[in-house]
Amino acid sequence: MSTGYLYEPLPDVADGLRLHLNENSDGCAPAVLNALRRLTRHQVAWYPAYEAATNAVARYFDVPADTVLLTNGLDEGILTLALAAFPRSEGEASAVVVEPAYGMYGPSAALAGARVVPAHPHADLSFSLDAVRSALAPDTRLVMLSNPNNPAGHVIADEVILELTKAAGPDTLVFVDEAYADFAGISSIGSLAAAPNLVIGRTFAKAYGLAGLRIGCLLAAAPIIRRLRGAIAPFSVNVFAATALVAALEERGHLAWYLRQVEAARSVFFRAFDQMGLPYWRSRANFVLVRVGDAPRVRARLAERNIHVRDRSTAPGCEGCIRVTAGLPDEAEACVRALEEVLCDEPR
Ligand SMILES: *Cc1c(COP(=O)(O)O)cnc(C)c1O
């Protein structure tokens, strides 16, 4: 059976400046490695316990513990959500995927048996509530979007998210992927109590620097979390990830410092792109989408200089664009210098 969708993995990158996956370029907090070193041989031998990590997440986001589901990366959360939203529905129900979309949404919904209906953004790639409203149908069971969005980095106001949950109706789950919410200082977690069909996804891969450990979570009303548990393996999060998460959430200083670095790096890119006359989006996340012309060629030339960026030129509305991660300001400066060299001998 072909779903018509395939999530394409990127080739491994051995060394150089990794500005292609929006990772934390400083690394995890040192406290995380210390916590991992304290694990005993027995703890590694036992099936993992989740109470401590679940309670830590609940305290951190100020929500009840029965509204939290830990997942093996948010990617697993997305797949779990799709499986739970479309039980045994061979094309009889639909998922509305808000474009531009993260690469897992469509494939996961299609794999679960949903018809995938795209909802297109405004010309500047910002969110269009009207487009989502028109895409909603009586058989829509799931709406998937990300806030801030990827790859432009636009933010959707919380009131608009609430309006969308009402427009979708009680039988349709509205998934808001907040993978980059820390960088923007926004969240709809405070709306969970008012919106029983809202599901929020968070990852500790980006701002918290735990991408290699694979840890994320879904937050939703307790009845939805119980439904989601029926679609996920009971021990999908390993003991290292659960341990690291508790340590990372206790270490607020490192996160606050890193968020300031990202903001400074973003400004480096904004200023440089202004000077170079390159069109870009004023992202609130830890990446900037910029129109460089021949994006595949620019990506390849930067890779020759050991700077890895993402070619997003095939995404709708992103023609000629690359996406660069904003990590530390020095890295942004290095990327800008290399980009200037590359564009100098680039026919445009
Ligand atoms: C990175 C990313 C994810 C995946 O997070 P993991 O926890 O690494 O699986 C999900 N959604 C968006 C929008 C992302 O950018």
Coordinates of C-alpha atoms and ligand atoms in Angstrom, one line a residue:
M1 CA 0.0 0.0 0.0
S2 CA 1.4 3.4 -1.0
T3 CA 0.3 6.4 1.0
G4 CA 1.8 8.8 -1.5
Y5 CA 3.8 10.3 1.4
L6 CA 7.3 9.5 2.6
Y7 CA 9.3 11.2 5.2
E8 CA 12.7 11.6 3.6
P9 CA 15.6 11.3 6.1
L10 CA 18.6 13.6 5.5
P11 CA 22.1 12.3 5.0
D12 CA 24.3 12.1 8.1
V13 CA 26.7 15.1 8.6
A14 CA 30.0 14.1 10.1
D15 CA 31.5 17.5 11.0
G16 CA 31.2 21.2 10.4
L17 CA 28.6 23.7 11.5
R18 CA 25.2 22.1 11.8
L19 CA 22.7 24.8 10.9
H20 CA 20.3 22.5 9.1
L21 CA 18.2 20.8 11.8
N22 CA 17.4 23.6 14.3
E23 CA 19.3 21.7 17.0
N24 CA 20.8 23.4 20.1
S25 CA 24.2 24.2 18.8
D26 CA 25.7 24.7 22.3
G27 CA 24.8 21.2 23.5
C28 CA 22.7 20.0 26.4
A29 CA 23.1 21.5 29.9
P30 CA 26.1 19.9 31.7
A31 CA 23.6 18.9 34.5
V32 CA 22.0 16.4 32.0
L33 CA 25.2 14.4 31.5
N34 CA 25.8 14.4 35.3
A35 CA 22.4 12.9 35.8
L36 CA 23.0 10.2 33.2
R37 CA 26.4 9.3 34.8
R38 CA 24.6 8.8 38.1
L39 CA 22.3 6.0 36.6
T40 CA 23.1 2.6 38.2
R41 CA 23.6 -0.7 36.4
H42 CA 20.2 -1.8 37.9
Q43 CA 18.4 1.3 36.6
V44 CA 19.7 0.4 33.1
A45 CA 18.5 -3.2 33.5
W46 CA 15.0 -2.2 34.6
Y47 CA 12.1 -1.2 32.4
P48 CA 11.9 2.6 32.8
A49 CA 9.6 4.3 35.3
Y50 CA 7.9 7.5 34.1
E51 CA 6.3 9.0 37.2
A52 CA 9.2 11.3 38.1
A53 CA 9.6 12.6 34.5
T54 CA 5.8 13.0 34.0
N55 CA 5.5 14.9 37.3
A56 CA 8.4 17.1 36.3
V57 CA 6.8 18.0 33.0
A58 CA 3.5 18.6 34.7
R59 CA 5.1 21.0 37.3
Y60 CA 7.1 22.7 34.6
F61 CA 4.1 23.5 32.4
D62 CA 1.8 23.9 35.4
V63 CA -0.8 21.3 34.3
P64 CA -2.2 18.1 36.0
A65 CA 0.0 15.0 35.5
D66 CA -2.9 13.1 33.9
T67 CA -2.8 15.6 31.0
V68 CA 0.8 14.6 30.0
L69 CA 2.0 11.8 27.8
L70 CA 5.8 11.4 27.3
T71 CA 6.9 10.3 23.8
N72 CA 10.0 9.2 22.1
G73 CA 10.6 12.5 20.5
L74 CA 7.7 14.6 19.4
D75 CA 7.8 12.7 16.1
E76 CA 6.5 9.7 18.0
G77 CA 3.8 11.9 19.5
I78 CA 2.7 13.0 16.0
L79 CA 2.4 9.4 14.8
T80 CA 0.6 8.3 18.0
L81 CA -1.8 11.2 17.6
A82 CA -2.6 10.2 14.0
L83 CA -3.1 6.5 15.0
A84 CA -5.4 7.5 17.8
A85 CA -7.4 10.0 15.7
F86 CA -8.0 7.6 12.8
P87 CA -8.7 4.1 14.2
R88 CA -9.4 1.8 11.3
S89 CA -10.6 4.6 9.0
E90 CA -9.6 3.7 5.4
G91 CA -10.0 7.1 3.8
E92 CA -13.3 7.6 5.5
A93 CA -12.0 10.5 7.6
S94 CA -9.8 13.5 6.9
A95 CA -6.9 15.3 8.4
V96 CA -6.4 19.0 7.7
V97 CA -2.7 19.8 7.5
V98 CA -1.9 23.5 7.8
E99 CA 0.9 24.5 5.3
P100 CA 3.7 25.1 5.5
A101 CA 3.8 21.9 7.4
Y102 CA 6.4 19.9 9.3
G103 CA 7.3 16.8 7.3
M104 CA 5.7 14.3 9.7
Y105 CA 2.1 15.5 9.7
G106 CA 0.9 14.4 6.3
P107 CA 2.7 11.1 6.2
S108 CA 1.5 10.1 9.7
A109 CA -2.1 11.0 9.0
A110 CA -2.0 9.2 5.6
L111 CA -0.4 6.1 7.2
A112 CA -3.2 6.0 9.8
G113 CA -5.7 5.9 6.9
A114 CA -6.8 9.5 6.7
R115 CA -7.4 11.6 3.6
V116 CA -5.0 14.5 3.9
V117 CA -6.4 17.9 3.0
P118 CA -3.9 20.8 2.9
A119 CA -4.9 24.3 4.2
H120 CA -2.8 27.0 2.5
P121 CA -1.3 30.0 4.2
H122 CA -1.4 33.6 3.1
A123 CA 1.1 34.6 0.4
D124 CA 3.6 35.6 3.1
L125 CA 3.3 32.1 4.6
S126 CA 1.4 33.4 7.6
F127 CA -1.5 31.4 9.1
S128 CA -5.0 31.7 7.5
L129 CA -7.8 30.8 9.8
D130 CA -10.2 31.2 6.9
A131 CA -8.3 28.6 4.8
V132 CA -8.5 26.1 7.7
R133 CA -12.2 26.8 8.2
S134 CA -12.8 26.1 4.5
A135 CA -10.8 22.9 4.7
L136 CA -12.8 21.6 7.6
A137 CA -15.4 18.9 6.7
P138 CA -17.9 16.8 8.7
D139 CA -15.4 13.9 8.5
T140 CA -12.4 16.0 9.7
R141 CA -11.0 14.3 12.8
L142 CA -7.6 16.1 13.1
V143 CA -6.1 19.5 12.3
M144 CA -2.3 19.7 12.4
L145 CA -0.3 22.9 12.6
S146 CA 2.8 24.3 14.2
N147 CA 3.2 27.5 16.2
P148 CA 5.6 29.1 15.6
N149 CA 5.5 27.6 12.1
N150 CA 8.3 25.9 10.3
P151 CA 10.0 27.1 8.1
A152 CA 8.9 30.8 8.2
G153 CA 8.8 31.2 12.0
H154 CA 5.4 33.1 12.2
V155 CA 3.5 33.1 15.4
I156 CA -0.3 32.5 15.7
A157 CA -2.1 34.3 18.5
D158 CA -3.5 32.1 21.2
E159 CA -7.0 33.7 20.7
V160 CA -6.9 32.4 17.1
I161 CA -5.9 28.9 18.2
L162 CA -8.9 29.0 20.6
E163 CA -11.2 30.1 17.8
L164 CA -9.9 27.3 15.6
T165 CA -10.7 24.7 18.4
K166 CA -14.3 26.0 18.5
A167 CA -14.6 26.0 14.7
A168 CA -13.3 22.4 14.5
G169 CA -15.9 21.2 16.9
P170 CA -15.7 18.7 19.8
D171 CA -15.1 15.6 17.6
T172 CA -12.0 17.0 15.9
L173 CA -8.7 17.2 17.6
V174 CA -6.6 20.3 17.0
F175 CA -2.9 19.6 17.3
V176 CA -0.7 22.6 17.9
D177 CA 3.0 21.6 17.6
E178 CA 5.0 23.9 19.9
A179 CA 8.4 22.6 19.0
Y180 CA 9.7 26.2 18.8
A181 CA 7.5 27.9 21.4
D182 CA 10.3 28.5 23.9
F183 CA 12.2 30.7 21.4
A184 CA 9.1 32.8 20.7
G185 CA 8.0 32.9 24.4
I186 CA 4.5 31.9 23.5
S187 CA 2.2 28.9 24.3
S188 CA -1.4 27.7 24.2
I189 CA -0.9 25.4 27.2
G190 CA -2.9 28.0 29.3
S191 CA -5.9 27.3 26.9
L192 CA -5.9 23.5 27.4
A193 CA -8.5 23.7 30.2
A194 CA -10.8 25.8 28.0
A195 CA -10.4 23.6 24.9
P196 CA -11.2 19.9 25.4
N197 CA -10.2 19.1 21.8
L198 CA -6.8 20.8 21.9
V199 CA -3.6 18.7 21.9
I200 CA -0.3 20.4 22.3
G201 CA 3.0 18.9 21.3
R202 CA 6.3 19.9 22.9
T203 CA 9.8 18.6 22.2
F204 CA 12.9 18.8 24.3
A205 CA 15.1 18.3 21.2
K206 CA 15.4 21.9 20.2
A207 CA 15.7 24.5 23.0
Y208 CA 16.7 21.9 25.6
G209 CA 19.4 20.2 23.5
L210 CA 18.1 16.6 23.9
A211 CA 17.6 15.7 20.2
G212 CA 19.9 12.7 20.4
L213 CA 18.1 11.3 23.4
R214 CA 14.6 11.5 21.7
I215 CA 12.1 13.0 24.2
G216 CA 9.0 15.0 23.7
C217 CA 5.4 15.0 25.1
L218 CA 1.8 15.6 24.3
L219 CA -0.4 17.7 26.5
A220 CA -4.2 17.3 26.3
A221 CA -7.3 16.8 28.5
A222 CA -7.1 13.5 30.5
P223 CA -9.7 11.6 28.3
I224 CA -7.6 12.3 25.2
I225 CA -4.4 11.3 26.9
R226 CA -6.1 7.9 27.8
R227 CA -7.0 7.5 24.2
L228 CA -3.4 8.2 23.1
R229 CA -2.1 5.6 25.5
G230 CA -3.9 3.0 23.4
A231 CA -1.8 4.0 20.4
I232 CA 1.7 4.0 21.9
A233 CA 4.1 1.3 23.1
P234 CA 4.1 1.2 26.9
F235 CA 7.9 1.7 27.3
S236 CA 8.7 3.8 24.2
V237 CA 10.8 6.4 26.2
N238 CA 14.0 4.9 27.4
V239 CA 15.6 5.4 30.9
F240 CA 18.3 7.8 29.6
A241 CA 15.7 10.1 28.0
A242 CA 13.4 10.1 31.1
T243 CA 16.4 10.8 33.4
A244 CA 17.8 13.5 31.2
L245 CA 14.4 15.3 31.0
V246 CA 14.1 15.7 34.7
A247 CA 17.6 17.2 34.9
A248 CA 17.1 19.5 31.9
L249 CA 13.8 20.9 33.4
E250 CA 15.5 21.6 36.7
E251 CA 18.3 23.6 34.9
R252 CA 16.5 26.8 34.0
G253 CA 19.7 28.9 33.8
H254 CA 21.1 27.1 30.8
L255 CA 17.9 27.4 28.8
A256 CA 17.5 31.1 29.6
W257 CA 21.1 31.8 28.5
Y258 CA 20.6 29.8 25.3
L259 CA 17.4 31.6 24.4
R260 CA 19.3 34.9 24.6
Q261 CA 22.0 33.5 22.3
V262 CA 19.4 32.5 19.7
E263 CA 17.8 35.9 19.8
A264 CA 21.2 37.5 19.2
A265 CA 22.0 35.1 16.4
R266 CA 18.6 35.8 14.8
S267 CA 19.5 39.5 14.8
V268 CA 22.8 38.8 13.2
F269 CA 21.0 37.1 10.3
F270 CA 18.3 39.8 10.0
R271 CA 20.9 42.6 9.8
A272 CA 23.0 40.7 7.3
F273 CA 20.1 39.8 5.1
D274 CA 18.9 43.4 5.2
Q275 CA 22.4 44.6 4.1
M276 CA 22.6 41.9 1.4
G277 CA 19.2 42.7 0.1
L278 CA 18.0 39.1 0.6
P279 CA 14.2 38.7 1.3
Y280 CA 13.7 36.8 4.6
W281 CA 11.0 36.1 7.2
R282 CA 11.3 37.7 10.6
S283 CA 11.1 34.4 12.4
R284 CA 10.3 34.1 16.1
A285 CA 11.9 30.6 16.2
N286 CA 15.6 29.4 16.1
F287 CA 15.8 29.5 12.4
V288 CA 15.5 32.0 9.5
L289 CA 14.1 31.3 6.1
V290 CA 15.9 33.4 3.4
R291 CA 15.5 33.6 -0.4
V292 CA 19.0 33.1 -1.9
G293 CA 18.1 32.2 -5.5
D294 CA 19.5 28.8 -6.6
A295 CA 18.9 27.2 -3.2
P296 CA 20.2 23.7 -4.0
R297 CA 23.4 25.2 -5.4
V298 CA 23.9 27.6 -2.4
R299 CA 23.3 24.7 0.0
A300 CA 25.9 22.6 -1.7
R301 CA 28.5 25.4 -1.9
L302 CA 28.0 26.1 1.9
A303 CA 28.4 22.4 2.6
E304 CA 31.7 22.5 0.7
R305 CA 32.7 25.1 3.3
N306 CA 31.5 22.8 6.1
I307 CA 28.4 24.8 6.8
H308 CA 25.2 22.8 6.7
V309 CA 21.9 24.5 6.0
R310 CA 18.6 23.3 4.8
D311 CA 17.3 23.7 1.2
R312 CA 13.6 24.4 1.6
S313 CA 13.1 25.5 -2.0
T314 CA 10.7 22.7 -2.9
A315 CA 8.2 23.6 -0.1
P316 CA 5.2 25.6 -1.4
G317 CA 5.8 29.4 -1.2
C318 CA 9.5 28.8 -0.4
E319 CA 10.9 28.9 -3.9
G320 CA 14.6 29.8 -3.9
C321 CA 14.8 29.6 -0.1
I322 CA 17.3 28.0 2.4
R323 CA 16.6 27.8 6.1
V324 CA 19.5 28.4 8.6
T325 CA 19.5 27.6 12.3
A326 CA 20.1 30.5 14.7
G327 CA 22.2 29.1 17.5
L328 CA 25.2 31.0 18.8
P329 CA 25.9 34.5 17.4
D330 CA 29.5 33.5 16.3
E331 CA 28.0 30.7 14.2
A332 CA 25.5 33.1 12.6
E333 CA 28.5 35.4 11.7
A334 CA 30.4 32.5 10.2
C335 CA 27.4 31.5 8.1
V336 CA 26.8 35.0 6.9
R337 CA 30.5 35.4 5.8
A338 CA 30.3 32.1 3.9
L339 CA 27.0 33.0 2.3
E340 CA 28.5 36.3 1.1
E341 CA 31.3 34.5 -0.6
V342 CA 29.0 31.9 -2.1
L343 CA 26.6 34.5 -3.4
C344 CA 29.4 36.7 -4.8
D345 CA 30.2 34.2 -7.5
E346 CA 26.6 33.0 -7.8
P347 CA 24.6 33.9 -11.0
R348 CA 21.3 35.4 -9.7
Ligands
LIG1 C1 12.0 19.1 15.3 C2 10.5 19.1 15.2 C3 9.7 18.1 15.7 C4 10.3 16.8 16.2 O1 10.8 16.8 17.4 P1 11.5 15.5 18.0 O2 11.3 15.6 19.4 O3 13.0 15.6 17.6 O4 10.9 14.3 17.4 C5 8.3 18.2 15.6 N1 7.8 19.3 15.1 C6 8.5 20.3 14.6 C7 7.8 21.4 14.0 C8 9.9 20.2 14.6 O5 10.5 21.2 14.0

